Short mmCIF file of C-alpha atoms and ligand atoms in Angstrom, two decimals:
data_model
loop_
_atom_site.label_atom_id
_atom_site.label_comp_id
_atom_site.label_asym_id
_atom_site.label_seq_id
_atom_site.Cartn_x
_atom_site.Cartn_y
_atom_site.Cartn_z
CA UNK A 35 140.90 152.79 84.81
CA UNK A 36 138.73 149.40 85.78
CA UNK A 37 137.27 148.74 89.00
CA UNK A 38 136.63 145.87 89.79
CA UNK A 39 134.34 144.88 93.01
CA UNK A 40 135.58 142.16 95.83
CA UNK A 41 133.43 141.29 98.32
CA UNK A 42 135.35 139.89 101.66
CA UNK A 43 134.46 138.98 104.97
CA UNK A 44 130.67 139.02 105.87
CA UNK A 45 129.62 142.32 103.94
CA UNK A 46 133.08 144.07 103.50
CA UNK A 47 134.05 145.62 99.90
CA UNK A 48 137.67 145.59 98.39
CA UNK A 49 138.49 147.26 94.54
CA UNK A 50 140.97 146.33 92.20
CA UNK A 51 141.54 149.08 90.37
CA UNK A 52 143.42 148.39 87.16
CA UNK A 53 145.20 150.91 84.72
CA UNK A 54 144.28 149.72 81.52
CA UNK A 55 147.47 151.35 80.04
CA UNK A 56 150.03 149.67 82.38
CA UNK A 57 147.90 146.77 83.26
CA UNK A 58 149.65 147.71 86.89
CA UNK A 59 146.44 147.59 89.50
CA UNK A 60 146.22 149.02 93.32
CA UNK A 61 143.78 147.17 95.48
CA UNK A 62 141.61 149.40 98.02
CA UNK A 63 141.09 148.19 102.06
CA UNK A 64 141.66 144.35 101.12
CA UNK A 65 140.49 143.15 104.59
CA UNK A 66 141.66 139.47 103.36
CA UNK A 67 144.06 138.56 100.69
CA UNK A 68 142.74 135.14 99.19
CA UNK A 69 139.88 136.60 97.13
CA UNK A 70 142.51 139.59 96.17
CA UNK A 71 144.91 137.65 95.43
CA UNK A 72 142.31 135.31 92.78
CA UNK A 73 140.94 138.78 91.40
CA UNK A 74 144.69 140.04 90.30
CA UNK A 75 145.26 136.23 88.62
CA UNK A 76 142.19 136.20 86.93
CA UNK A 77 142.99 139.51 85.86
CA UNK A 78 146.30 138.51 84.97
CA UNK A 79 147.41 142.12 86.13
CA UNK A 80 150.54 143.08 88.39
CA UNK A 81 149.74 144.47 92.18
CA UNK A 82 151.82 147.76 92.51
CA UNK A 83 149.71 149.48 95.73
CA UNK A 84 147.35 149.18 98.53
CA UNK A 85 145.11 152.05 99.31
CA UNK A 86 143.86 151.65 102.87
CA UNK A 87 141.04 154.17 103.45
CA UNK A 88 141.38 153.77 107.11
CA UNK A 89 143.49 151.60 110.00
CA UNK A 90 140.74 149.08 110.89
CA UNK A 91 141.50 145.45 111.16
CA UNK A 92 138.56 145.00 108.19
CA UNK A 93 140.39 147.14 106.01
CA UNK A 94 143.88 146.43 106.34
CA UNK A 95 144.11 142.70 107.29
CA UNK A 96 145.30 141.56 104.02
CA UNK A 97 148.01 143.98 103.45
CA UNK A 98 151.01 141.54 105.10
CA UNK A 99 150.00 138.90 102.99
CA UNK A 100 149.78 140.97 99.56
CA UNK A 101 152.96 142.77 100.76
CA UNK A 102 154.55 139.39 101.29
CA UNK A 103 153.48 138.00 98.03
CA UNK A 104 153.94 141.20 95.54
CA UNK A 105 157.06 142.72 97.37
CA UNK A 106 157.75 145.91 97.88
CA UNK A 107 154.23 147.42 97.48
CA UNK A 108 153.00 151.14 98.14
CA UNK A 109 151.11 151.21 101.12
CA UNK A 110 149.03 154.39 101.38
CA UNK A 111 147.38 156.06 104.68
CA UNK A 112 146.87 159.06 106.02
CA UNK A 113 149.94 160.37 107.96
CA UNK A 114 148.16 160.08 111.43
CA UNK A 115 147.74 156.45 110.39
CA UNK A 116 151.27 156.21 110.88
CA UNK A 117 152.01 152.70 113.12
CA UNK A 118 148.69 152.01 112.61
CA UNK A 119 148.14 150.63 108.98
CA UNK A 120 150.38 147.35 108.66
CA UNK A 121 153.22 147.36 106.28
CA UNK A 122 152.31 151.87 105.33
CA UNK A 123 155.09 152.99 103.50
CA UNK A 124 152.92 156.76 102.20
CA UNK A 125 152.01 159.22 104.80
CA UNK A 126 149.38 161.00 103.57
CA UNK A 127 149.23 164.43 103.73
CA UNK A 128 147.46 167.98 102.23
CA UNK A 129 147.83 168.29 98.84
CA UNK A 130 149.55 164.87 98.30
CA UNK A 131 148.85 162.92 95.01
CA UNK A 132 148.07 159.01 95.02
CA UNK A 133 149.47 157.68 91.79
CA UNK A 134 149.66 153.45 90.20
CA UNK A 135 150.12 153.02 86.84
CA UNK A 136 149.84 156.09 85.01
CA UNK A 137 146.57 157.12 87.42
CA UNK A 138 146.92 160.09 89.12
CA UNK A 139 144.91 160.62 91.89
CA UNK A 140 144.12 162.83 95.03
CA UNK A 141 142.66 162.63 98.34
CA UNK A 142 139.98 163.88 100.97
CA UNK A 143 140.57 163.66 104.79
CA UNK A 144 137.88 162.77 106.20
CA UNK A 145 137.99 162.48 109.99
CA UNK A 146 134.76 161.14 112.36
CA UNK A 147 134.50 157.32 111.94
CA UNK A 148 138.25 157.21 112.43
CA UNK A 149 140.94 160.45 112.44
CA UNK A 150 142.49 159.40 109.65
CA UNK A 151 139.93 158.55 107.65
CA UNK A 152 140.62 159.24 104.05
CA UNK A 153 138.87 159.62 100.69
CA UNK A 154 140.63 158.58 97.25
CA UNK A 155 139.30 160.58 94.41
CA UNK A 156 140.49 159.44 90.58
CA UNK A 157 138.39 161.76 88.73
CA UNK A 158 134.78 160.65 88.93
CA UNK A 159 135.20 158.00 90.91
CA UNK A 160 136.02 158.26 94.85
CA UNK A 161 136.06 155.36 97.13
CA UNK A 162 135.24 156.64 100.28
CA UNK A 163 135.71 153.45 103.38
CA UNK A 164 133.24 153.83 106.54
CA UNK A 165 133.45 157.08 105.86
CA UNK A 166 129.85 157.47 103.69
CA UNK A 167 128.09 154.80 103.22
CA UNK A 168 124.97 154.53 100.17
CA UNK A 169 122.15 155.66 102.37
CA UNK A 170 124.14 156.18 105.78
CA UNK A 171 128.00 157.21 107.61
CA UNK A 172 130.04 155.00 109.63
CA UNK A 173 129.94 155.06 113.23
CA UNK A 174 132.05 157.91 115.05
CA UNK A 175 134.49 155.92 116.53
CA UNK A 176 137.53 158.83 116.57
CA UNK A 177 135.50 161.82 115.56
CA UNK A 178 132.72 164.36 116.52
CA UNK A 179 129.72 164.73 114.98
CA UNK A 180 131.08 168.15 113.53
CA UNK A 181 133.92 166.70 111.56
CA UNK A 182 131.75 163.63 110.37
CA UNK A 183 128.93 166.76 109.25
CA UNK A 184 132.13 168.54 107.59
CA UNK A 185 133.95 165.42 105.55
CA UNK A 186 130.43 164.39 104.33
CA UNK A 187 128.83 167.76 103.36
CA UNK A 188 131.62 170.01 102.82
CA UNK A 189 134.82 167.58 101.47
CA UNK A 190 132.56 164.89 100.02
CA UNK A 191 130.08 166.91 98.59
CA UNK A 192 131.94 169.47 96.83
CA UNK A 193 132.64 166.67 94.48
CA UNK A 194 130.82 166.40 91.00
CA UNK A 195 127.26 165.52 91.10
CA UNK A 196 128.00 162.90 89.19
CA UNK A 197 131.15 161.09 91.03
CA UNK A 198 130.65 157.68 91.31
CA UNK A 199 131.21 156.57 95.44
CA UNK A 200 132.38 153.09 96.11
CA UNK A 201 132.33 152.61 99.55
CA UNK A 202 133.38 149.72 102.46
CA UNK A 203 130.50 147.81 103.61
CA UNK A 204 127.01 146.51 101.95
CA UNK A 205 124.66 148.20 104.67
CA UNK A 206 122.66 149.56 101.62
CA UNK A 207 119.53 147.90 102.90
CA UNK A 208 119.23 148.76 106.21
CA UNK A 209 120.59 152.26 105.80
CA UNK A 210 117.56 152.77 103.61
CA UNK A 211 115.45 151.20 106.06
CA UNK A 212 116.47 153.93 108.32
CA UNK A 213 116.61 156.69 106.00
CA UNK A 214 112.65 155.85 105.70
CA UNK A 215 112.04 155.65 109.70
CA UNK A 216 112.93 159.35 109.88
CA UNK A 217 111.98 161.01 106.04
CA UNK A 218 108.82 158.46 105.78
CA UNK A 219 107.95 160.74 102.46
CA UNK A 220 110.56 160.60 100.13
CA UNK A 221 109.71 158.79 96.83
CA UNK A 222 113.56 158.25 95.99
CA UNK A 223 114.34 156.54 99.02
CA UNK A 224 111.40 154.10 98.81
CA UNK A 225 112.29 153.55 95.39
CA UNK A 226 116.14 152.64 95.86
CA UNK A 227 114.76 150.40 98.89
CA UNK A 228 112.77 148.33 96.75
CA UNK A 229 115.50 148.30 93.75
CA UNK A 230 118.49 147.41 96.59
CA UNK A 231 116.49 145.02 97.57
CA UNK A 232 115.88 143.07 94.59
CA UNK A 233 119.67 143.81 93.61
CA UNK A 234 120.83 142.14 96.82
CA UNK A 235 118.47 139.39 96.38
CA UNK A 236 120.13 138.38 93.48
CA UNK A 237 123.04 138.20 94.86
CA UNK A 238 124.53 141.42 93.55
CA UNK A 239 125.77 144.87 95.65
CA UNK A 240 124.31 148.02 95.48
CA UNK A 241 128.27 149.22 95.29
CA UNK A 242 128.49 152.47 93.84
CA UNK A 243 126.10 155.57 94.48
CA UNK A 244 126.46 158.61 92.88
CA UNK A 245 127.09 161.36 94.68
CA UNK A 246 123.36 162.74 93.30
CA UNK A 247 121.70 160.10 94.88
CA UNK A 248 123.08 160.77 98.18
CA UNK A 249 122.16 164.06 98.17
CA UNK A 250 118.55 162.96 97.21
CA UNK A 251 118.89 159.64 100.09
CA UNK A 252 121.43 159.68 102.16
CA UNK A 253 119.75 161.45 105.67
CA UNK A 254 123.09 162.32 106.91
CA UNK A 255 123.23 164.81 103.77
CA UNK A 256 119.95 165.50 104.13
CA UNK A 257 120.43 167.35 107.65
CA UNK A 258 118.35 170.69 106.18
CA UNK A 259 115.26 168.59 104.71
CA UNK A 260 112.03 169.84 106.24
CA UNK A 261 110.31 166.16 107.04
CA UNK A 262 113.73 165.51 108.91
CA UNK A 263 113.46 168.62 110.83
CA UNK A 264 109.97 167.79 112.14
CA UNK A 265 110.84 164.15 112.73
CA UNK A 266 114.16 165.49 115.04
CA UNK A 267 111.91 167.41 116.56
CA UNK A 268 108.90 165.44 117.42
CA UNK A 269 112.07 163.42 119.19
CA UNK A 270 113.22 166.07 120.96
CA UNK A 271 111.03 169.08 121.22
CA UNK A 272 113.96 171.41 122.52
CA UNK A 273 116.04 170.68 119.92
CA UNK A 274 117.78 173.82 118.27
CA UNK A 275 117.88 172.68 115.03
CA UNK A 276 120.94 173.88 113.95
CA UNK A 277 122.32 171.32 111.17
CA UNK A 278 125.19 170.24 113.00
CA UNK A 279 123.15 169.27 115.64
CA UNK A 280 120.82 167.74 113.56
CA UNK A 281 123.30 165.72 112.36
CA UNK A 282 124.17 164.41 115.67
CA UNK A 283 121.12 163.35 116.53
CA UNK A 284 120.27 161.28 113.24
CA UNK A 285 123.97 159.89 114.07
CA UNK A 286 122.25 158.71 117.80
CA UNK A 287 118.86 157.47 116.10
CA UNK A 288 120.82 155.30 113.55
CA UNK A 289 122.57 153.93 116.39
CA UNK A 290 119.54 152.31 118.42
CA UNK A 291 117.67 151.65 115.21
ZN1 LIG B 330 136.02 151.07 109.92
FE1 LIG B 331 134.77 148.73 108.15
#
């Protein structure tokens, strides 16, 4: 399988994802279809699928027009997505497979930034929305902070250390930025800062991660690490501690950061 990177909108990511034995390609979140639509000519594939990893307008705006101009494509969601992702034709649910080509893949559900959040996994490769971000999680807009805690350290994380994660939005930067304001100490974030930020300089995206380098960056993974500990608590002095909770709260300081 290629994957191919599209950047849309201001900082939003779609994939083409091509099976090189079929040359038959599925497209993931295309929040627009004109820079889609170039990527599958220029690749001089045929568009068989859409895999939106969640309902949100950025995600999913593109799928009429695709639809429209590929015909009859599979449109894949979660199953609580239903009426809710334009154009869904699968309903998503445990233990379903998501297939194109001759790829066979599988998926996570991942409620907190939205209930029917989902992960697609094909192999070692996952692409994983506003669920996880490099460096950060999206915003709970549908979930608590317990099932955010539980799709990105239980679901997410019992993948292989060394699944690549391609994931919805460049907030690399930033994320890192905040990552430092609460773990000032750790060497690997202040070196990915400095790398993203000469990567995104250059006009390139810091799209994937590995799944290692989360665990090593990404604070919202990090919810057991003793610097973060001492930083919740210097921020709350009755603060219990327990990792949930932590979690919460470094979801609360991201958002006023
Ligand atoms: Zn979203
Ligand atoms: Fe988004």
């Amino acid at each position: 399988m290629k994957i191919i990177t599209i950047p849309c909108l201001q900082d939003n990511f779609a994939y083409l994802l091509i099976c090189t034995k079929t040359q038959q390609a599925a497209v993931v979140d295309p929040s627009e279809a004109t820079p889609v639509i170039s990527e599958i000519e220029r690749q001089g594939v045929k568009l068989t699928t859409i895999l939106n990893t969640h309902h949100h307008w950025d995600h999913v705006d593109g799928n009429q027009e695709l639809n429209a101009k590929y015909a009859d494509l599979f449109i894949y969601g979660h199953e609580s997505d239903r009426g809710r992702i334009p154009g869904q034709t699968e309903f998503l649910k445990c233990g379903d497979e998501v297939n194109f080509g001759k790829q066979r893949g599988t998926f996570l559900h991942n409620p907190g930034h939205t209930s029917g959040a989902v992960t697609y996994v094909f192999g070692k490769t996952a692409f994983t929305g506003d669920t996880l971000f490099a460096a950060g999680c999206g915003r709970l807009f549908e979930g608590t902070p317990a099932q955010m805690h539980d799709s990105l350290n239980v679901q997410i994380s019992g993948l292989a250390d060394d699944t690549e994660l391609y994931f919805g939005h460049e907030y690399t930067e930033a994320n890192l930025r905040f990552a430092l304001s609460v773990e000032s100490r750790n060497a690997e974030i202040q070196h990915k800062l400095e790398a993203v930020s000469a990567l995104c300089s250059s006009g390139k995206f810091s799209t994937p991660t590995t799944l290692a380098e989360e665990r090593l960056t990404n604070p919202f993974m990090r919810c057991t690490s003793a610097e973060i500990l001492a930083c919740v608590k210097s921020k709350e002095p009755d603060h219990n501690l327990e990792e949930e909770e932590v979690f919460r709260t470094l979801r609360e300081l991201k958002n006023n950061f």
